[in-house]
CSV table of C-alpha atoms in Angstrom, one decimal:
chain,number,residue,atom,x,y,z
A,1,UNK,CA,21.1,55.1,-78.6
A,2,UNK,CA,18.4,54.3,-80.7
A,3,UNK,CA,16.7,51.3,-81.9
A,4,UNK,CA,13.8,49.6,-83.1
A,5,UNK,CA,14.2,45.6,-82.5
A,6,UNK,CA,13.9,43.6,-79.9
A,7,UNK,CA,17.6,42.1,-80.6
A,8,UNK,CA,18.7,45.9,-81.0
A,9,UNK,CA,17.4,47.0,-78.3
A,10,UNK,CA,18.9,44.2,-75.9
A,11,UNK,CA,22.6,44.9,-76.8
A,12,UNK,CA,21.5,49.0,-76.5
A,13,UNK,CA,20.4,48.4,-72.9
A,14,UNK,CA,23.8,46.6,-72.2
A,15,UNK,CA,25.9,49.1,-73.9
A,16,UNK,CA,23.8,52.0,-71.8
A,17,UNK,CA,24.5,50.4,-69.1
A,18,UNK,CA,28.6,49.8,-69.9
A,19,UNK,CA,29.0,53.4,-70.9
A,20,UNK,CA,27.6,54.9,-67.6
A,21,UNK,CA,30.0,52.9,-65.9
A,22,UNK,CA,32.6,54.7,-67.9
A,23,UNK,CA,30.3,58.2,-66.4
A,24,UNK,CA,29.6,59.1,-70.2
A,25,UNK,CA,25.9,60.7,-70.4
A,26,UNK,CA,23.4,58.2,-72.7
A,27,UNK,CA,20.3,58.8,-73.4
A,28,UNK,CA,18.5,56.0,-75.1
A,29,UNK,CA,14.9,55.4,-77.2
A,30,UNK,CA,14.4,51.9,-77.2
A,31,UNK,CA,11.1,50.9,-78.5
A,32,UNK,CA,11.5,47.0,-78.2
A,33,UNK,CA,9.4,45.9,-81.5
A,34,UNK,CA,6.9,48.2,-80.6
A,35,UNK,CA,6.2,52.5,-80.9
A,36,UNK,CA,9.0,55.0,-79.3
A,37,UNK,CA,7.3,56.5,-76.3
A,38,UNK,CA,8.6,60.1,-76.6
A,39,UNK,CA,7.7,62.6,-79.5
A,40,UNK,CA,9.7,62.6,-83.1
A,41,UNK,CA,10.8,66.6,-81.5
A,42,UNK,CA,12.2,65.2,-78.5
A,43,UNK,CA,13.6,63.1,-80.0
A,44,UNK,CA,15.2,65.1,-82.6
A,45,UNK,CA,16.1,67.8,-79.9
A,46,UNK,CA,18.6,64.5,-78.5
A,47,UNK,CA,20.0,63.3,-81.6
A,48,UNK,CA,21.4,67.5,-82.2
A,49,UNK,CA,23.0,67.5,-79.3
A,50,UNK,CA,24.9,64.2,-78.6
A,51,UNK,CA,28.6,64.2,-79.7
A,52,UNK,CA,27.6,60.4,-81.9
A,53,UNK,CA,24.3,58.4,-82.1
A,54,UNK,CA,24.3,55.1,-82.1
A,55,UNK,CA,21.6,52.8,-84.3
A,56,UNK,CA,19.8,49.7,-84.7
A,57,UNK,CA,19.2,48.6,-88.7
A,58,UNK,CA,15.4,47.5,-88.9
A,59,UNK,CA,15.1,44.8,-91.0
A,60,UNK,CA,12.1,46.8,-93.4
A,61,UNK,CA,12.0,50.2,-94.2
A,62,UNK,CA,8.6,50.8,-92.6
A,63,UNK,CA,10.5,49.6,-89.0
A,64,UNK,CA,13.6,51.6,-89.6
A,65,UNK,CA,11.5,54.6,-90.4
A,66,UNK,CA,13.0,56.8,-87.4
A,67,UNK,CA,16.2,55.1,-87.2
A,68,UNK,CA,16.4,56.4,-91.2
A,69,UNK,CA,15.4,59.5,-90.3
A,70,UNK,CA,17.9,60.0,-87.1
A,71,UNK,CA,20.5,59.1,-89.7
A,72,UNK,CA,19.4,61.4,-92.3
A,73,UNK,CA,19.3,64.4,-89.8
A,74,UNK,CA,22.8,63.5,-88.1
A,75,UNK,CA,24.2,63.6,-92.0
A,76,UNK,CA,22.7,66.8,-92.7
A,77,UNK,CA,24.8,68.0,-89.3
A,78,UNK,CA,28.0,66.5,-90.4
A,79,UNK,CA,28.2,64.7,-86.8
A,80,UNK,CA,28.8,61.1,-86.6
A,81,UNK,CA,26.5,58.1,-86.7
A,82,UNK,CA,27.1,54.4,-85.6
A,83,UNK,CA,25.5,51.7,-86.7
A,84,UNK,CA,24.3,48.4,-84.9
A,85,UNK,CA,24.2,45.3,-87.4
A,86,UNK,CA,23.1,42.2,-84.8
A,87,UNK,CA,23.2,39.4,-86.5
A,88,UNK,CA,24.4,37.6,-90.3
A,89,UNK,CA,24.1,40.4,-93.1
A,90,UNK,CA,21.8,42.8,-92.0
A,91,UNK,CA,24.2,45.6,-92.7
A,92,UNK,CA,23.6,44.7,-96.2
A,93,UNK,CA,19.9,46.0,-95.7
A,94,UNK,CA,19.1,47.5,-99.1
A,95,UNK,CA,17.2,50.3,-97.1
A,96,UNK,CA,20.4,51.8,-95.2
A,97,UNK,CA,22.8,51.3,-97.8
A,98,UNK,CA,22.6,55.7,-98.7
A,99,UNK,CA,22.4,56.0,-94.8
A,100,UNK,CA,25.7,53.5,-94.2
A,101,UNK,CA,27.9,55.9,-96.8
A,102,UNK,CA,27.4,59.1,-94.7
A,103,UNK,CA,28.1,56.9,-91.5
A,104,UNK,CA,31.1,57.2,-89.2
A,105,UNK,CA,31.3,53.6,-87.5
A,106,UNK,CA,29.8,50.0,-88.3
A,107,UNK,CA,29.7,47.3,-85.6
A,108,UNK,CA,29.2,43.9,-86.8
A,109,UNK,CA,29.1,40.3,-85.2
A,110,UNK,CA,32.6,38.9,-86.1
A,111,UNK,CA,35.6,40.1,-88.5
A,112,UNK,CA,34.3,38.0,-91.1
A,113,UNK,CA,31.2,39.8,-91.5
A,114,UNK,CA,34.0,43.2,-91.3
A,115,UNK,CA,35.5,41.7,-94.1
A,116,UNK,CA,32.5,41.5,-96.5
A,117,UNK,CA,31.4,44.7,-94.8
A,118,UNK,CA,34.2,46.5,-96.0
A,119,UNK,CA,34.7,45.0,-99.3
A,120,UNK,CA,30.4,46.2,-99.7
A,121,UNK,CA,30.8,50.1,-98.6
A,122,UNK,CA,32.6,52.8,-100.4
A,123,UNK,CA,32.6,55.2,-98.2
A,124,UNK,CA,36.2,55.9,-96.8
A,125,UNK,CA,35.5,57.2,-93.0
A,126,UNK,CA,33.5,54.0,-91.7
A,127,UNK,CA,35.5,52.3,-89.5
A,128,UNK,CA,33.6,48.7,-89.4
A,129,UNK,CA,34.1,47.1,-86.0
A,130,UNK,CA,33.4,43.3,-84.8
A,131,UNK,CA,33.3,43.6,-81.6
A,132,UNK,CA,30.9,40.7,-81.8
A,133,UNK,CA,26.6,40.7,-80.6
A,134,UNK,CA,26.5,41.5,-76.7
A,135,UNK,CA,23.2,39.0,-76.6
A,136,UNK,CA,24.8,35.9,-77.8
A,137,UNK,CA,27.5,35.8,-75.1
A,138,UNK,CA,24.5,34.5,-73.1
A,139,UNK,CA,23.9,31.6,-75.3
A,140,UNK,CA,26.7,29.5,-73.5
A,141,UNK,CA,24.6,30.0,-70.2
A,142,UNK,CA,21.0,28.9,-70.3
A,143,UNK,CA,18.9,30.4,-67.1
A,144,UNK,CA,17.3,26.7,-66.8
A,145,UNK,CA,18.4,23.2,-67.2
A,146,UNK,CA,17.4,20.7,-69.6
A,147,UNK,CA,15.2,18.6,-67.3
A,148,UNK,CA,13.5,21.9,-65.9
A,149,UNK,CA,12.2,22.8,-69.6
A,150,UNK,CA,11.2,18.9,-70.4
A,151,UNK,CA,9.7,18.7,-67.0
A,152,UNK,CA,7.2,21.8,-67.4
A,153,UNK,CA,6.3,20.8,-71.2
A,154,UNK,CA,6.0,17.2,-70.2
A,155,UNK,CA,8.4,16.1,-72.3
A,156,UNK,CA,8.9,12.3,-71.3
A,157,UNK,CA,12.7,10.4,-71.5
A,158,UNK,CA,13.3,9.1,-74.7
A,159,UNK,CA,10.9,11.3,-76.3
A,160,UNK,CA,12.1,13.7,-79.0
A,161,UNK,CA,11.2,17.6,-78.1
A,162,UNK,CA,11.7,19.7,-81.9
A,163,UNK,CA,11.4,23.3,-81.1
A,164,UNK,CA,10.0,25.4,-84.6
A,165,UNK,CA,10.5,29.2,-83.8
A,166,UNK,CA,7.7,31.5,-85.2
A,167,UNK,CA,8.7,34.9,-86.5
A,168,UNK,CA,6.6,38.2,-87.2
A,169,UNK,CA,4.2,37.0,-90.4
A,170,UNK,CA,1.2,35.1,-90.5
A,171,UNK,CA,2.3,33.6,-94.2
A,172,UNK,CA,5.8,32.4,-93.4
A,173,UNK,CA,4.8,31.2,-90.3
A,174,UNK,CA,1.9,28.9,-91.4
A,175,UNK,CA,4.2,27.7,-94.0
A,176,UNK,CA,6.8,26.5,-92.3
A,177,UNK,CA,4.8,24.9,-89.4
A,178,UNK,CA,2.9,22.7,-92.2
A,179,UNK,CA,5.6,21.6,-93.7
A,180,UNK,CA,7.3,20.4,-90.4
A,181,UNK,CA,4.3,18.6,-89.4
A,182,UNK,CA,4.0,17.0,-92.5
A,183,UNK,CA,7.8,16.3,-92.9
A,184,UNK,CA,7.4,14.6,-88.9
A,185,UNK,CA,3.8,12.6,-89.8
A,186,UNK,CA,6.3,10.7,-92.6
A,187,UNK,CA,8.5,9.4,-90.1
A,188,UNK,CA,5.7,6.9,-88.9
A,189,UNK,CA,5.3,4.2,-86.3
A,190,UNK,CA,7.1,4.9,-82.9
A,191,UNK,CA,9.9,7.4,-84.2
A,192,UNK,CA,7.2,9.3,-85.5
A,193,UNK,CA,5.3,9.4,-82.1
A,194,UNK,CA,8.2,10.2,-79.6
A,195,UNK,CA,8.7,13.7,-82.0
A,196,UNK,CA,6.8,16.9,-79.9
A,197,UNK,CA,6.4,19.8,-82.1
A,198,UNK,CA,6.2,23.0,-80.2
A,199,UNK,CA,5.3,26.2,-82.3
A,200,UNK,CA,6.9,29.1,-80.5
A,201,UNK,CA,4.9,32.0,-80.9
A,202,UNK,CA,7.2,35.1,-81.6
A,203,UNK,CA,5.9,38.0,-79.2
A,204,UNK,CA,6.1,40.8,-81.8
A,205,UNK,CA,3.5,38.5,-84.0
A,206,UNK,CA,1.1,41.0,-84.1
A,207,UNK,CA,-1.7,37.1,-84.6
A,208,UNK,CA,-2.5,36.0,-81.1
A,209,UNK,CA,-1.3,32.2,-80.3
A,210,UNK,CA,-5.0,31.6,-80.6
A,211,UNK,CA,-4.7,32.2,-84.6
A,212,UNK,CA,-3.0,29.4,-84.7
A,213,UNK,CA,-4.8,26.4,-83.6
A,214,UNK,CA,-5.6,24.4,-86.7
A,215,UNK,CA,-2.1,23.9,-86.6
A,216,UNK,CA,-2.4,21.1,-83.5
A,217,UNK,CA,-5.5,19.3,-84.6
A,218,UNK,CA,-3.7,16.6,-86.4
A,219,UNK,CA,-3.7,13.0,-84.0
A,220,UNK,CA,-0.7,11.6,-86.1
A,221,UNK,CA,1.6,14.6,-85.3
A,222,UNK,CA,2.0,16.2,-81.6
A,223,UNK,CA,2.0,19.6,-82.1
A,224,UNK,CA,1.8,22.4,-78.8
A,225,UNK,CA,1.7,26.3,-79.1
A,226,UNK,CA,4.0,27.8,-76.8
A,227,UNK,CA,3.6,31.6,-75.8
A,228,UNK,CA,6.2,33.7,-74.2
A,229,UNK,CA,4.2,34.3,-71.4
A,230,UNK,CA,4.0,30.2,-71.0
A,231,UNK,CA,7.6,29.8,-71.2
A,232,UNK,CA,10.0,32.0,-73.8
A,233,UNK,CA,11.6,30.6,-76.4
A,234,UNK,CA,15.4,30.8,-75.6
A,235,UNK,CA,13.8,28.1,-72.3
A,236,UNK,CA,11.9,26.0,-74.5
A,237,UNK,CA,15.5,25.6,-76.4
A,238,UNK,CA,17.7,24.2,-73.9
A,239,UNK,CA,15.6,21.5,-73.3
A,240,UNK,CA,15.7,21.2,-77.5
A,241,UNK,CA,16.5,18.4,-79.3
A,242,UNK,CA,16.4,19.5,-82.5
A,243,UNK,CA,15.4,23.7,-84.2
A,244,UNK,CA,13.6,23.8,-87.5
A,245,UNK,CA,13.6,27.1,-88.1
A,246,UNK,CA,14.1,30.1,-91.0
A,247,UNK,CA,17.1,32.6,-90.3
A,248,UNK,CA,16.5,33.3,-86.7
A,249,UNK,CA,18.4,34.1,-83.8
A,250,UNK,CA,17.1,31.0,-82.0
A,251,UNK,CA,19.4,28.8,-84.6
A,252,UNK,CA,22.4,31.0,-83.5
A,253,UNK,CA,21.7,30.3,-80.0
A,254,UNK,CA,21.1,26.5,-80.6
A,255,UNK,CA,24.9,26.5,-82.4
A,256,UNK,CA,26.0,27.9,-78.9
A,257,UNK,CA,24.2,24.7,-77.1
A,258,UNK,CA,25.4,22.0,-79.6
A,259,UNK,CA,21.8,21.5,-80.8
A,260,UNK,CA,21.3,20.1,-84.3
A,261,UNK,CA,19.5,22.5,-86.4
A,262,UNK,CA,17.9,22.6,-89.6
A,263,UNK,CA,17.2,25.8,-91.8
A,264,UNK,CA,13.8,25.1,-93.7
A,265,UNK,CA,12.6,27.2,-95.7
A,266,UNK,CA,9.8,27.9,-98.0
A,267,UNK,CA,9.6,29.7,-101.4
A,268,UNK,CA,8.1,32.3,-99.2
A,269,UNK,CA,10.5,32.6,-96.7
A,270,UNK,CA,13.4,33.0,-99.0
A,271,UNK,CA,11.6,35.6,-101.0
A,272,UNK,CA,11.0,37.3,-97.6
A,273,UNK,CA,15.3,36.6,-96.6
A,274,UNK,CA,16.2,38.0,-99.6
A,275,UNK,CA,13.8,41.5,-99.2
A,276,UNK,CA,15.2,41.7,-95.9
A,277,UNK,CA,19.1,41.6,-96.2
A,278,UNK,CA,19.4,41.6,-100.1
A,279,UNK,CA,20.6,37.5,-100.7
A,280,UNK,CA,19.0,34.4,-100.3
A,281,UNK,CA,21.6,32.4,-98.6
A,282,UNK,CA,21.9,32.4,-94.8
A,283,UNK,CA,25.1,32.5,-93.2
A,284,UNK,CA,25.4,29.5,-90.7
A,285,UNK,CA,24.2,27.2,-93.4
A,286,UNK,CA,27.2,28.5,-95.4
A,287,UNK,CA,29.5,28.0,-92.2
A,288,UNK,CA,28.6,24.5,-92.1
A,289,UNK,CA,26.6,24.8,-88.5
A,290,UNK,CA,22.9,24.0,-89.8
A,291,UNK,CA,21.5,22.0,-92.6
A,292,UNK,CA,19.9,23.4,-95.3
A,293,UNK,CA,16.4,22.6,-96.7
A,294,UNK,CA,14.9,24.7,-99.3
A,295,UNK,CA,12.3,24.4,-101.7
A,296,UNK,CA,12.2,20.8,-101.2
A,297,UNK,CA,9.6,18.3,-100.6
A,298,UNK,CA,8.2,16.7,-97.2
A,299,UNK,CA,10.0,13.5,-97.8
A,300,UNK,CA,13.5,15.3,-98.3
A,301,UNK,CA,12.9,17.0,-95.1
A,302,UNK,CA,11.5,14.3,-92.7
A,303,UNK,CA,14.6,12.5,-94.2
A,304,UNK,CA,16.6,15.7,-92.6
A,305,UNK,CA,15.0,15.7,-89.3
A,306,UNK,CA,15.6,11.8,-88.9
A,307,UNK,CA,19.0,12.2,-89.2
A,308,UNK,CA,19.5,15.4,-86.6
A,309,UNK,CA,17.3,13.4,-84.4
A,310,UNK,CA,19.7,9.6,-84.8
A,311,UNK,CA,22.6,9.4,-82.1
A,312,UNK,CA,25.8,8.8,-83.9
A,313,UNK,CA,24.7,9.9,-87.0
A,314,UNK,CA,27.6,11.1,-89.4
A,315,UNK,CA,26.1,14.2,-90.8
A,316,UNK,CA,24.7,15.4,-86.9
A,317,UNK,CA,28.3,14.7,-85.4
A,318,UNK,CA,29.8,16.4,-87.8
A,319,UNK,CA,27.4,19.8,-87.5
A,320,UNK,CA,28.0,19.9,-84.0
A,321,UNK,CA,31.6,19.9,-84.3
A,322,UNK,CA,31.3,22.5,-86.4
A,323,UNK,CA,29.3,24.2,-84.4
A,324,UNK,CA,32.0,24.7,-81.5
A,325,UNK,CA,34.7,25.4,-84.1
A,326,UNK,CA,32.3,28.2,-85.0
A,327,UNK,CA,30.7,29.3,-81.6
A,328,UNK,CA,33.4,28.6,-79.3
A,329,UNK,CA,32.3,28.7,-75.6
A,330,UNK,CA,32.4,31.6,-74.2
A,331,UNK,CA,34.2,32.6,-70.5
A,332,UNK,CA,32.9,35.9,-69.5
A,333,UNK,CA,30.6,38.2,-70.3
A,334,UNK,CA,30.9,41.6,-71.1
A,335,UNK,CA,33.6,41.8,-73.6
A,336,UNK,CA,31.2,42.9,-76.4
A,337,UNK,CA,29.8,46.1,-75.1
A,338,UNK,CA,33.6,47.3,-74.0
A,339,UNK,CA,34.8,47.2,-77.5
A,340,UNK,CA,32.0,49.1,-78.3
A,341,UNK,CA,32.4,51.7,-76.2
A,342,UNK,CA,36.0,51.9,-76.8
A,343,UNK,CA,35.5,52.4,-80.6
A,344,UNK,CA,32.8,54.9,-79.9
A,345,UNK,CA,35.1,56.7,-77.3
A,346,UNK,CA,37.8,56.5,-80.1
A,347,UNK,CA,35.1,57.9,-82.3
A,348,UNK,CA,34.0,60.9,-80.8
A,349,UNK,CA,37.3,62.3,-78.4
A,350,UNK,CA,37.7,65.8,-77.9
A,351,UNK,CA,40.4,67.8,-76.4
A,352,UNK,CA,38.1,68.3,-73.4
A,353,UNK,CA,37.1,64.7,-72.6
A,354,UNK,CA,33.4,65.3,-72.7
A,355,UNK,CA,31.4,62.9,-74.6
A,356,UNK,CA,27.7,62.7,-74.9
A,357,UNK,CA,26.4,59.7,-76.6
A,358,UNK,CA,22.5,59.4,-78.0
C-alpha cells in the first residue's frame, strides 16, 4: 500500500488493518501529506516483490511523483497495480491517465463514478470497483456533539456558526475567505451579526494560521482562525450550521450530517478544480446536495448563504432531502475496506493461496 494524501492514506491504514485480519502480509508507505520515511530502494525492493500494490492518485503530478513511479515499475514487471480514487473524479487525473491503462483494478466511491470510470478507460483488464471511501462511513458518527463544538468556540444559541474549510494554497484560500466575509458583511443589521466565520486552517497548508490574520480584522464581520491543533475540522463541523467551501471533503461529510452547504468558488479555484481532476464541475453540486456559486458577485452569494441559514426555506429543505437520498445513513462500519480486499484477493489468487500485498 502506498500513498501520498492524507484522505489516501486514512482508508490505506484501514484496509492494512482489514487484510491482516484476513493473515495476508502488507506492507504499507504512508506518507500522510508529507515525505515517505524509507528510501526510493527500499521502497522499490517492496513493490518487486508483493503479488499487487495498491495506490493512492495525488491530486498534482509533483505529489503523485512516487506513486507514478511505483506504477511505472509494476508495469514494466507485468504484475498488477490497484488504484485508490477517494473521492468525486479524481481517477480522471490527467497525470495517471498512461498509468490507469497498464492498471489491473480501480476502486472508486460509488457505481456511478464505475460507470463514467469505465466508459473513460480503454484498457480491457481493469476491473473498476465501488466499493465505496472507507472514511466517509464515519461521517454518520461525529466523535462530539453539537453543543460540545458551540460550547468550546463560544458559539451562543441562536447565533449562526458558518464553517469555511481552507485547503493547501495560499491564493485560493485568501480568495474564498474574502469573498465570504464580504458576501456575510452584506447581510447587515442583526442577521448579519449572529453569522461566526471560522477559517479552518488545512494542516498540510504549508502558511502557518498566523499568515492569515488580516483576514479577522474586520468589526462588521466575526471571523476566527481555527487550527487543527485547536480543534480539527471534521469537530468544528458538527456543530456547523452552514459549509462554504470549494470541492472538499468537508462538504461530503456535511451531506452525511444534513448541513446545508454551499460550493463557492472563485475564477481561481475552478482553474485550480479543473488542473486537478480535468473538469470544472463538482460532483455533489451536480447531484443536487450543495448549491453552486461561481464566478458570481458578493451580493449573489450573501443572497445564498441567507437562504441556507433561513429555517423553512424551500431551496435548504429541499438540499437536505437530497442530501439523505444521496448519503443515506450508514449502519456499520467496515463494509468498505472488505470489498476491497475481496477484489484484491480476487485479483491476485494463486493455486497456493499466498498473497503478499504492498
Amino acid at each position: 500500500l502506498l500513498g501520498h494524501m492524507v484522505a489516501s492514506c486514512q482508508a490505506f491504514s484501514r484496509l492494512e488493518k482489514e487484510l491482516q485480519r484476513r493473515n495476508i502480509d502488507v506492507v504499507s508507505y504512508l506518507a500522510d501529506g508529507k515525505s515517505y520515511k524509507m528510501s526510493p530502494e527500499r521502497i522499490a525492493y517492496d513493490v518487486c516483490v508483493a503479488d499487487i500494490v495498491v495506490l493512492g492518485m495525488a491530486n498534482s503530478p509533483d505529489l503523485a511523483k512516487e506513486e507514478l513511479a511505483v506504477a511505472e515499475l509494476r508495469a514494466s514487471l507485468k504484475k498488477p497495480v490497484a488504484f485508490y480514487a477517494d473521492t468525486y473524479d479524481s481517477w480522471a487525473r490527467p497525470h495517471f491517465r498512461d498509468a490507469m491503462e497498464k492498471a489491473s483494478v480501480l476502486f472508486v466511491i460509488n457505481e456511478a463514478e464505475a460507470e463514467k470510470a469505465r466508459g473513460f478507460f480503454k484498457n480491457p483488464n481493469l476491473k473498476i470497483v465501488a466499493p465505496g471511501n472507507p472514511m466517509w462511513e464515519d461521517f454518520c458518527f461525529p466523535a462530539v456533539s453539537r453543543e460540545e463544538v458551540r460550547a468550546k468556540l463560544r458559539i451562543a444559541d441562536g447565533e449562526r456558526l458558518i464553517l469555511c474549510p481552507f485547503g493547501k494554497s495560499f491564493v485560493v484560500n485568501t480568495l474564498h475567505a474574502g469573498g465570504i466575509i464580504q458576501a456575510v458583511s452584506l447581510l447587515g443589521g442583526k442577521y448579519g451579526e449572529m453569522c461566526k466565520i471560522v477559517l479552518a486552517h488545512h494542516p498540510g497548508d504549508k502558511n502557518l494560521p498566523e499568515a492569515y490574520e488580516d483576514l479577522t480584522v474586520s468589526k462588521k464581520v466575526s471571523v476566527r482562525i481555527v487550527a487543527k491543533v485547536e480543534m480539527p475540522t471534521s469537530q468544528i463541523l458538527a456543530g456547523s450550521d452552514l459549509v462554504v467551501e470549494s470541492a472538499s471533503t468537508i462538504g461530503i461529510e456535511a451531506a452525511h450530517l444534513r448541513i446545508p452547504i454551499i460550493n463557492y468558488f472563485t475564477e481561481v479555484a475552478l482553474a485550480r478544480l479543473e488542473k486537478q481532476i480535468g473538469t470544472r464541475e463538482w460532483e455533489p453540486c451536480k447531484l443536487g446536495v450543495s448549491r453552486l456559486v461561481a464566478n458570481s458577485s458578493p451580493e449573489i452569494l450573501s443572497d445564498e448563504i441567507y437562504s441556507m441559514l433561513k429555517e423553512n426555506d424551500f431551496i435548504r429543505e429541499k438540499l437536505l432531502k437530497r442530501q439523505a437520498v444521496v448519503y443515506p445513513a450508514s449502519k456499520a462500519k467496515g463494509a468498505a475496506v472488505s470489498a476491497m480486499a475481496d477484489a484484491l484477493v480476487a485479483a491476485v489468487a494463486k493455486a497456493s493461496g499466498s498473497v503478499s500485498i504492498g
